[in-house]
Coordinates of C-alpha atoms in Angstrom, one line a residue:
X1 CA -81.5 -45.8 -73.7
X2 CA -78.8 -44.8 -71.1
X3 CA -80.4 -46.0 -68.2
X4 CA -81.3 -49.1 -69.8
X5 CA -77.0 -48.9 -71.9
X6 CA -75.8 -48.1 -67.9
X7 CA -77.7 -51.7 -67.1
X8 CA -76.2 -53.5 -69.8
X9 CA -72.8 -52.0 -68.8
X10 CA -73.7 -53.2 -65.5
X11 CA -74.8 -56.9 -65.4
X12 CA -71.4 -57.0 -68.8
X13 CA -68.8 -55.8 -65.4
X14 CA -70.5 -57.8 -62.9
X15 CA -70.5 -61.0 -65.2
X16 CA -66.7 -60.9 -66.0
X17 CA -65.5 -60.2 -62.4
X18 CA -67.7 -64.0 -61.5
X19 CA -65.2 -65.0 -64.2
X20 CA -62.2 -63.3 -62.6
X21 CA -63.6 -64.4 -59.7
X22 CA -64.0 -68.2 -60.4
X23 CA -60.9 -68.7 -62.6
X24 CA -58.6 -66.8 -60.3
X25 CA -61.1 -69.0 -57.0
X26 CA -60.5 -72.0 -58.9
X27 CA -56.7 -71.7 -59.6
X28 CA -57.1 -70.0 -55.5
X29 CA -58.0 -73.7 -54.4
X30 CA -55.6 -76.0 -56.8
X31 CA -52.8 -74.3 -55.2
X32 CA -53.6 -74.0 -51.4
X33 CA -53.7 -78.0 -52.0
X34 CA -50.6 -77.9 -53.4
X35 CA -48.8 -76.0 -50.8
X36 CA -51.3 -78.8 -47.9
X37 CA -48.6 -81.6 -49.7
X38 CA -46.3 -79.9 -50.0
X39 CA -45.7 -78.6 -46.8
X40 CA -46.9 -81.8 -45.3
X41 CA -44.5 -83.8 -46.8
X42 CA -41.8 -81.0 -45.8
X43 CA -43.2 -81.2 -41.9
X44 CA -43.8 -85.3 -41.9
X45 CA -39.9 -85.1 -43.6
X46 CA -38.9 -83.1 -40.8
X47 CA -39.5 -86.4 -37.9
X48 CA -38.6 -88.5 -39.8
X49 CA -35.4 -87.3 -40.4
X50 CA -34.9 -86.3 -36.2
X51 CA -36.1 -90.2 -35.6
X52 CA -33.6 -91.6 -38.1
X53 CA -31.3 -89.6 -36.2
X54 CA -32.7 -90.6 -32.2
X55 CA -32.4 -94.2 -33.2
X56 CA -28.2 -93.2 -34.6
X57 CA -28.3 -92.5 -31.1
X58 CA -29.5 -95.1 -29.3
X59 CA -27.4 -97.3 -31.7
X60 CA -24.7 -95.8 -29.5
X61 CA -25.4 -96.8 -26.3
X62 CA -23.0 -99.6 -25.3
X63 CA -24.9 -100.6 -22.5
X64 CA -28.4 -102.1 -23.7
X65 CA -31.4 -100.3 -22.8
X66 CA -32.8 -102.1 -20.3
X67 CA -29.9 -101.1 -18.2
X68 CA -30.4 -97.4 -18.8
X69 CA -32.1 -96.3 -15.2
X70 CA -32.4 -92.7 -17.0
X71 CA -35.5 -93.1 -19.5
X72 CA -36.9 -94.2 -16.5
X73 CA -36.3 -91.0 -14.8
X74 CA -39.0 -89.4 -15.3
X75 CA -37.8 -85.6 -14.8
X76 CA -34.8 -83.6 -14.5
X77 CA -31.8 -84.3 -14.8
X78 CA -29.6 -85.2 -17.6
X79 CA -32.0 -87.9 -19.0
X80 CA -31.4 -89.4 -22.5
X81 CA -34.6 -88.3 -23.5
X82 CA -33.5 -84.9 -23.2
X83 CA -30.3 -85.5 -24.7
X84 CA -32.6 -86.6 -27.6
X85 CA -34.9 -84.3 -27.6
X86 CA -38.6 -83.9 -26.9
X87 CA -41.2 -84.7 -27.3
X88 CA -40.1 -88.0 -26.9
X89 CA -41.7 -92.9 -26.8
X90 CA -38.8 -95.6 -26.5
X91 CA -40.4 -99.0 -26.5
X92 CA -37.5 -101.5 -26.3
X93 CA -39.8 -104.3 -27.5
X94 CA -37.9 -108.4 -26.3
X95 CA -37.9 -111.0 -28.8
X96 CA -41.0 -112.3 -28.6
X97 CA -43.0 -109.5 -29.8
X98 CA -43.8 -108.0 -25.7
X99 CA -43.1 -103.9 -24.7
X100 CA -39.7 -104.9 -21.8
X101 CA -38.9 -100.7 -21.8
X102 CA -40.8 -97.6 -22.5
X103 CA -40.4 -94.0 -22.3
X104 CA -42.4 -92.2 -18.9
X105 CA -45.6 -91.2 -20.5
X106 CA -45.9 -93.2 -24.0
X107 CA -49.1 -95.0 -25.6
X108 CA -49.2 -97.6 -25.8
X109 CA -47.4 -99.8 -29.4
X110 CA -50.0 -102.0 -30.4
X111 CA -48.2 -105.4 -32.1
X112 CA -48.1 -104.3 -35.3
X113 CA -46.1 -102.1 -34.9
X114 CA -43.7 -103.5 -32.4
X115 CA -41.8 -105.2 -36.5
X116 CA -41.3 -100.9 -37.4
X117 CA -38.3 -100.6 -39.6
X118 CA -39.1 -96.9 -41.8
X119 CA -41.0 -94.4 -41.1
X120 CA -44.6 -94.7 -41.1
X121 CA -47.4 -93.6 -39.2
X122 CA -50.0 -95.4 -36.7
X123 CA -53.0 -94.2 -35.1
X124 CA -51.8 -94.9 -30.7
X125 CA -54.4 -94.6 -28.4
X126 CA -56.1 -91.3 -31.4
X127 CA -53.0 -89.6 -31.8
X128 CA -51.4 -90.4 -35.0
X129 CA -47.6 -90.8 -34.3
X130 CA -45.1 -91.6 -36.5
X131 CA -43.0 -94.5 -35.5
X132 CA -39.1 -95.9 -36.9
X133 CA -37.7 -98.8 -35.1
X134 CA -34.1 -100.9 -35.5
X135 CA -32.2 -103.4 -33.8
X136 CA -31.2 -102.6 -30.2
X137 CA -27.9 -101.6 -28.7
X138 CA -26.0 -103.9 -26.8
X139 CA -26.2 -106.9 -28.5
X140 CA -29.3 -108.5 -27.6
X141 CA -32.0 -109.2 -29.7
X142 CA -34.1 -107.0 -28.9
X143 CA -36.1 -104.1 -31.6
X144 CA -36.0 -100.4 -30.2
X145 CA -39.1 -98.5 -31.9
X146 CA -38.2 -94.8 -31.5
X147 CA -41.7 -92.0 -32.4
X148 CA -43.0 -88.3 -32.0
X149 CA -46.6 -87.2 -32.3
X150 CA -47.5 -85.7 -34.9
X151 CA -50.3 -83.1 -33.2
X152 CA -47.7 -81.2 -33.7
X153 CA -48.2 -81.2 -37.3
X154 CA -50.9 -81.3 -37.6
X155 CA -51.5 -78.3 -35.6
X156 CA -48.9 -76.4 -38.4
X157 CA -52.0 -77.7 -40.6
X158 CA -54.5 -76.5 -39.2
X159 CA -53.5 -73.0 -38.6
X160 CA -51.7 -73.2 -42.6
X161 CA -56.0 -73.7 -43.4
X162 CA -56.8 -71.1 -41.1
X163 CA -54.6 -68.8 -43.2
X164 CA -56.1 -70.0 -46.6
X165 CA -59.4 -70.1 -45.2
X166 CA -60.1 -66.2 -44.3
X167 CA -56.9 -64.8 -47.3
X168 CA -59.2 -66.8 -50.2
X169 CA -62.0 -65.5 -49.7
X170 CA -60.3 -61.8 -48.9
X171 CA -58.4 -62.1 -52.7
X172 CA -61.3 -62.7 -54.3
X173 CA -62.5 -59.8 -53.1
X174 CA -60.0 -58.4 -54.4
X175 CA -60.0 -59.7 -57.3
X176 CA -63.9 -59.0 -57.7
X177 CA -63.1 -55.7 -57.1
X178 CA -60.8 -55.0 -59.2
X179 CA -62.1 -57.0 -61.9
X180 CA -65.2 -55.1 -60.9
X181 CA -64.0 -51.8 -61.9
X182 CA -61.8 -53.1 -64.6
X183 CA -64.8 -54.9 -66.6
X184 CA -66.8 -51.4 -65.8
X185 CA -63.9 -49.7 -67.6
X186 CA -63.7 -51.9 -70.2
X187 CA -67.2 -52.7 -70.8
X188 CA -68.1 -48.9 -71.1
X189 CA -66.9 -48.3 -75.0
X190 CA -67.5 -51.9 -76.3
X191 CA -71.2 -51.3 -74.8
X192 CA -70.7 -47.4 -76.4
X193 CA -69.8 -49.5 -79.3
X194 CA -72.7 -51.9 -79.8
X195 CA -75.5 -48.7 -79.0
X196 CA -73.8 -47.2 -81.8
X197 CA -73.4 -50.4 -84.2
X198 CA -77.2 -50.8 -83.3
X199 CA -78.8 -47.5 -84.6
X200 CA -76.5 -47.1 -87.3
X201 CA -78.4 -50.6 -88.1
X202 CA -81.0 -49.3 -87.5
X203 CA -80.8 -45.7 -88.9
X204 CA -79.3 -47.2 -92.2
X205 CA -82.8 -49.7 -92.5
X206 CA -84.5 -46.5 -92.3
X207 CA -82.5 -44.2 -95.1
X208 CA -82.7 -47.3 -97.1
X209 CA -85.9 -47.5 -97.2
X210 CA -87.3 -44.2 -97.4
X211 CA -85.9 -44.4 -101.5
X212 CA -86.7 -48.7 -101.3
X213 CA -90.9 -48.1 -100.8
X214 CA -91.0 -45.1 -103.6
X215 CA -89.5 -46.7 -106.4
X216 CA -91.8 -49.5 -105.0
X217 CA -95.0 -47.4 -105.1
X218 CA -94.1 -45.8 -108.5
X219 CA -94.0 -48.9 -109.7
X220 CA -96.9 -50.1 -108.8
X221 CA -97.9 -46.8 -109.8
X222 CA -97.4 -46.6 -113.0
X223 CA -98.0 -50.8 -114.1
X224 CA -101.9 -49.7 -112.2
X225 CA -103.1 -49.0 -115.3
X226 CA -101.9 -47.3 -118.9
X227 CA -100.8 -43.7 -118.9
X228 CA -99.8 -41.8 -121.9
X229 CA -96.2 -40.7 -122.6
X230 CA -94.9 -37.7 -119.9
X231 CA -96.2 -39.5 -117.7
X232 CA -93.9 -42.6 -117.7
X233 CA -91.3 -40.2 -117.8
X234 CA -92.1 -38.6 -114.6
X235 CA -92.0 -42.0 -112.8
X236 CA -89.1 -43.5 -114.2
X237 CA -87.5 -39.7 -113.8
X238 CA -88.7 -40.5 -110.2
X239 CA -87.0 -44.4 -109.9
X240 CA -84.2 -42.9 -111.0
X241 CA -83.5 -40.0 -109.3
X242 CA -84.6 -42.6 -105.7
X243 CA -82.7 -45.4 -107.4
X244 CA -79.3 -42.4 -107.5
X245 CA -79.9 -41.5 -104.3
X246 CA -80.2 -45.4 -103.3
X247 CA -77.0 -45.7 -104.9
X248 CA -75.7 -42.8 -102.9
X249 CA -76.6 -44.2 -99.6
X250 CA -74.7 -48.2 -100.0
X251 CA -71.5 -46.3 -101.5
X252 CA -70.8 -44.2 -98.7
X253 CA -72.2 -47.3 -96.6
X254 CA -69.9 -49.0 -97.9
X255 CA -66.6 -46.6 -97.7
X256 CA -67.7 -46.8 -94.4
X257 CA -67.6 -50.0 -92.9
X258 CA -63.9 -50.3 -95.2
X259 CA -62.5 -47.8 -94.0
X260 CA -63.4 -49.4 -90.4
X261 CA -62.2 -52.0 -91.6
X262 CA -59.0 -51.6 -93.2
X263 CA -55.9 -49.5 -91.3
X264 CA -54.5 -46.6 -93.5
X265 CA -54.2 -47.3 -96.4
X266 CA -50.1 -47.5 -98.7
X267 CA -50.4 -45.0 -101.3
X268 CA -50.0 -41.8 -98.6
X269 CA -48.2 -39.6 -100.6
X270 CA -48.3 -35.1 -100.1
X271 CA -50.7 -33.7 -101.4
X272 CA -51.5 -30.2 -102.2
X273 CA -55.3 -28.9 -100.7
X274 CA -55.2 -26.1 -102.7
X275 CA -54.8 -28.9 -106.4
X276 CA -57.8 -31.0 -104.8
X277 CA -59.8 -27.6 -103.4
X278 CA -59.5 -25.7 -107.3
X279 CA -61.2 -29.1 -107.9
X280 CA -63.3 -30.0 -106.3
X281 CA -65.3 -26.4 -107.1
X282 CA -64.9 -26.7 -111.1
X283 CA -67.0 -30.0 -110.4
X284 CA -69.6 -28.1 -107.8
X285 CA -69.6 -24.8 -110.7
X286 CA -73.0 -26.5 -112.0
X287 CA -74.6 -27.2 -108.5
X288 CA -74.0 -23.9 -107.5
X289 CA -75.4 -22.7 -110.9
X290 CA -77.9 -24.6 -110.5
X291 CA -78.9 -23.5 -106.8
X292 CA -78.2 -19.9 -107.5
X293 CA -75.4 -19.9 -105.7
X294 CA -72.9 -17.5 -106.0
X295 CA -69.4 -20.0 -105.5
X296 CA -66.0 -18.8 -104.5
X297 CA -62.6 -20.7 -104.2
X298 CA -59.5 -19.0 -103.2
X299 CA -57.4 -21.8 -103.4
X300 CA -54.0 -20.8 -104.1
X301 CA -51.4 -19.7 -100.9
X302 CA -48.1 -19.0 -100.2
X303 CA -46.2 -21.3 -99.0
X304 CA -48.0 -24.8 -100.9
X305 CA -50.7 -26.2 -98.8
X306 CA -49.0 -29.7 -98.7
X307 CA -50.3 -32.4 -96.7
X308 CA -49.3 -36.2 -96.0
X309 CA -52.7 -37.7 -97.0
X310 CA -54.6 -40.1 -100.1
X311 CA -54.9 -37.6 -103.3
X312 CA -58.7 -39.4 -102.5
X313 CA -59.2 -39.1 -99.3
X314 CA -58.4 -35.2 -99.0
X315 CA -61.0 -34.8 -102.5
X316 CA -63.5 -36.5 -100.3
X317 CA -63.2 -33.9 -97.5
X318 CA -63.9 -31.1 -100.1
X319 CA -66.1 -32.3 -101.5
X320 CA -68.6 -33.5 -99.4
X321 CA -67.8 -29.7 -97.3
X322 CA -68.7 -27.8 -100.3
X323 CA -71.7 -30.8 -101.4
X324 CA -73.3 -29.3 -98.1
X325 CA -72.5 -26.0 -98.6
X326 CA -74.4 -26.1 -101.0
X327 CA -77.0 -28.5 -100.4
X328 CA -77.8 -26.2 -96.5
X329 CA -77.8 -22.4 -98.5
X330 CA -81.1 -20.7 -99.8
X331 CA -80.9 -19.9 -103.8
X332 CA -79.5 -16.8 -103.4
X333 CA -76.8 -17.0 -100.7
X334 CA -73.0 -17.7 -102.1
X335 CA -70.5 -19.9 -101.1
X336 CA -66.8 -18.9 -99.4
X337 CA -63.5 -21.7 -99.3
X338 CA -60.5 -20.9 -99.8
X339 CA -57.6 -23.1 -98.6
X340 CA -54.1 -21.1 -95.9
X341 CA -50.9 -22.1 -94.1
X342 CA -50.0 -20.9 -91.0
X343 CA -48.3 -21.5 -88.0
X344 CA -47.2 -25.0 -89.8
X345 CA -50.5 -25.7 -90.4
X346 CA -53.0 -26.9 -93.8
X347 CA -56.2 -24.9 -93.2
X348 CA -59.4 -25.8 -95.3
X349 CA -62.7 -23.8 -94.9
X350 CA -65.6 -23.6 -96.2
X351 CA -68.5 -20.7 -95.4
X352 CA -72.1 -20.5 -96.1
X353 CA -74.8 -18.2 -95.8
X354 CA -77.3 -20.8 -95.1
X355 CA -79.3 -21.0 -92.0
X356 CA -75.4 -22.4 -90.0
X357 CA -75.6 -24.9 -87.4
X358 CA -77.0 -25.2 -83.9
X359 CA -74.9 -24.4 -81.2
X360 CA -76.0 -27.1 -79.4
X361 CA -75.9 -29.5 -82.9
X362 CA -71.8 -29.3 -83.3
X363 CA -71.0 -31.2 -80.9
X364 CA -73.6 -34.5 -83.2
X365 CA -73.3 -33.1 -86.6
X366 CA -70.1 -36.0 -87.4
X367 CA -72.3 -39.1 -85.8
X368 CA -73.1 -40.8 -89.1
X369 CA -77.3 -40.2 -90.4
X370 CA -78.2 -37.6 -87.8
X371 CA -79.0 -33.9 -89.9
X372 CA -78.1 -31.1 -87.7
X373 CA -80.8 -29.0 -89.9
X374 CA -83.9 -30.7 -91.8
X375 CA -83.4 -30.3 -95.4
X376 CA -84.3 -31.8 -98.5
X377 CA -82.3 -34.8 -99.8
X378 CA -78.6 -36.3 -97.7
X379 CA -78.6 -39.2 -95.0
X380 CA -76.5 -37.2 -93.1
X381 CA -73.3 -39.4 -94.2
X382 CA -70.9 -37.2 -95.7
X383 CA -69.7 -35.4 -92.1
X384 CA -69.4 -39.0 -90.8
X385 CA -67.2 -40.0 -93.7
X386 CA -65.4 -36.4 -93.8
X387 CA -64.9 -36.8 -89.9
X388 CA -63.9 -40.4 -90.7
X389 CA -60.7 -38.6 -93.0
X390 CA -60.1 -36.1 -91.2
X391 CA -59.2 -38.0 -87.3
X392 CA -57.5 -40.4 -90.2
X393 CA -55.0 -37.8 -90.9
X394 CA -54.0 -36.4 -88.0
X395 CA -57.0 -33.5 -88.8
X396 CA -58.7 -31.1 -86.5
X397 CA -62.1 -29.5 -87.3
X398 CA -63.3 -26.1 -85.3
X399 CA -67.3 -25.4 -85.9
X400 CA -69.0 -22.1 -86.2
X401 CA -70.2 -19.2 -87.7
X402 CA -69.6 -18.5 -90.2
X403 CA -69.1 -13.6 -91.6
X404 CA -72.4 -14.1 -93.6
X405 CA -74.8 -16.3 -90.2
X406 CA -74.4 -19.2 -92.3
X407 CA -72.1 -22.1 -90.5
X408 CA -68.3 -22.0 -90.6
X409 CA -66.5 -25.2 -91.3
X410 CA -63.3 -25.6 -90.6
X411 CA -60.2 -28.4 -91.3
X412 CA -55.6 -28.0 -89.6
X413 CA -53.8 -30.3 -91.0
X414 CA -50.3 -30.5 -90.1
X415 CA -48.4 -28.6 -93.1
X416 CA -45.9 -31.4 -95.1
X417 CA -42.4 -30.2 -93.6
X418 CA -43.6 -29.1 -90.4
X419 CA -45.0 -33.1 -90.3
X420 CA -41.3 -34.4 -91.3
X421 CA -39.6 -32.1 -88.9
X422 CA -41.0 -33.2 -86.3

């Protein structure tokens, strides 16, 4: 069971981690695409701004560009190319569309690009260029076209893409690892709760099946042939006994279901545990007498054992402890219940002279349908209900051995005045 549970937790954690990685991966791809578009747009806009500024510089020339020898200076000196910024390509297009002047090493300008005006991207000999144009200075009818290679933009975009390809998988690995760790931590209690629910359902079906089977068998036997009145009466008594047991199991299951689904009720009030214990003791005296048990209840305490809780919950805890003690104590034994206050706490203790609870079973006695000692009757739900009440009312259990050699069950709650002071 534990290996299967571990495998289920691992599978659930991996699914959660894969889903988280897929979501983050999709968001990362969208963010990368948007970022790339924004970065490329900004880089191209920067190139366009430089082209426009170069056109503005050229427009200030007092003479035609064909008369500016600095454009043809291949290197060195105070060239116009250096004033405008390198790399720079300038074409002077004549009225007929012919190229009259170009900067050194500039690529050929195709005919459809010679009338360029607003910035546009054109492929020149396999290299993308950004071109912008306008009227040439000097009063001529020629045009000037200024261009800059986009190789640097492509290089920057390639660097950004490589960075994203490196960072992306690293981020996904970190997200997967973190989600896997968190998923395992989150899935473990979920899976444990699921396993407990499955076990609870199986145990409940088993406990319910037993009295139903007895009722069915007794009914079939009674109807199989005619019997005398005494036989019919015995059958009806057994059916009534199993029906009462069935009703008790169903009532307990419904109470636990309501408790699991509902928060702490609003009818909390100061409750005198001594008064509740005394009333419960009176109810169980007949049970104790029928089993030849000596039941002693000491409900006196000074100061008063007051706790804040729903009164019927405290009564249920007292009933569960007395019922268990009477059920598991053999005839002729004793059950002692007492309440006292000590160090700001209220302590309810029930000791018996029964077989006791083995040390290795004490951690499991509050599990639903678990019985530490075999005995007739009971479905193993009493202590589960008691434990639910104790935990919900800020109580604490202490399970040990009684002075009579049996079990000792003690519950301690914060006393009402101590809770108010805190």
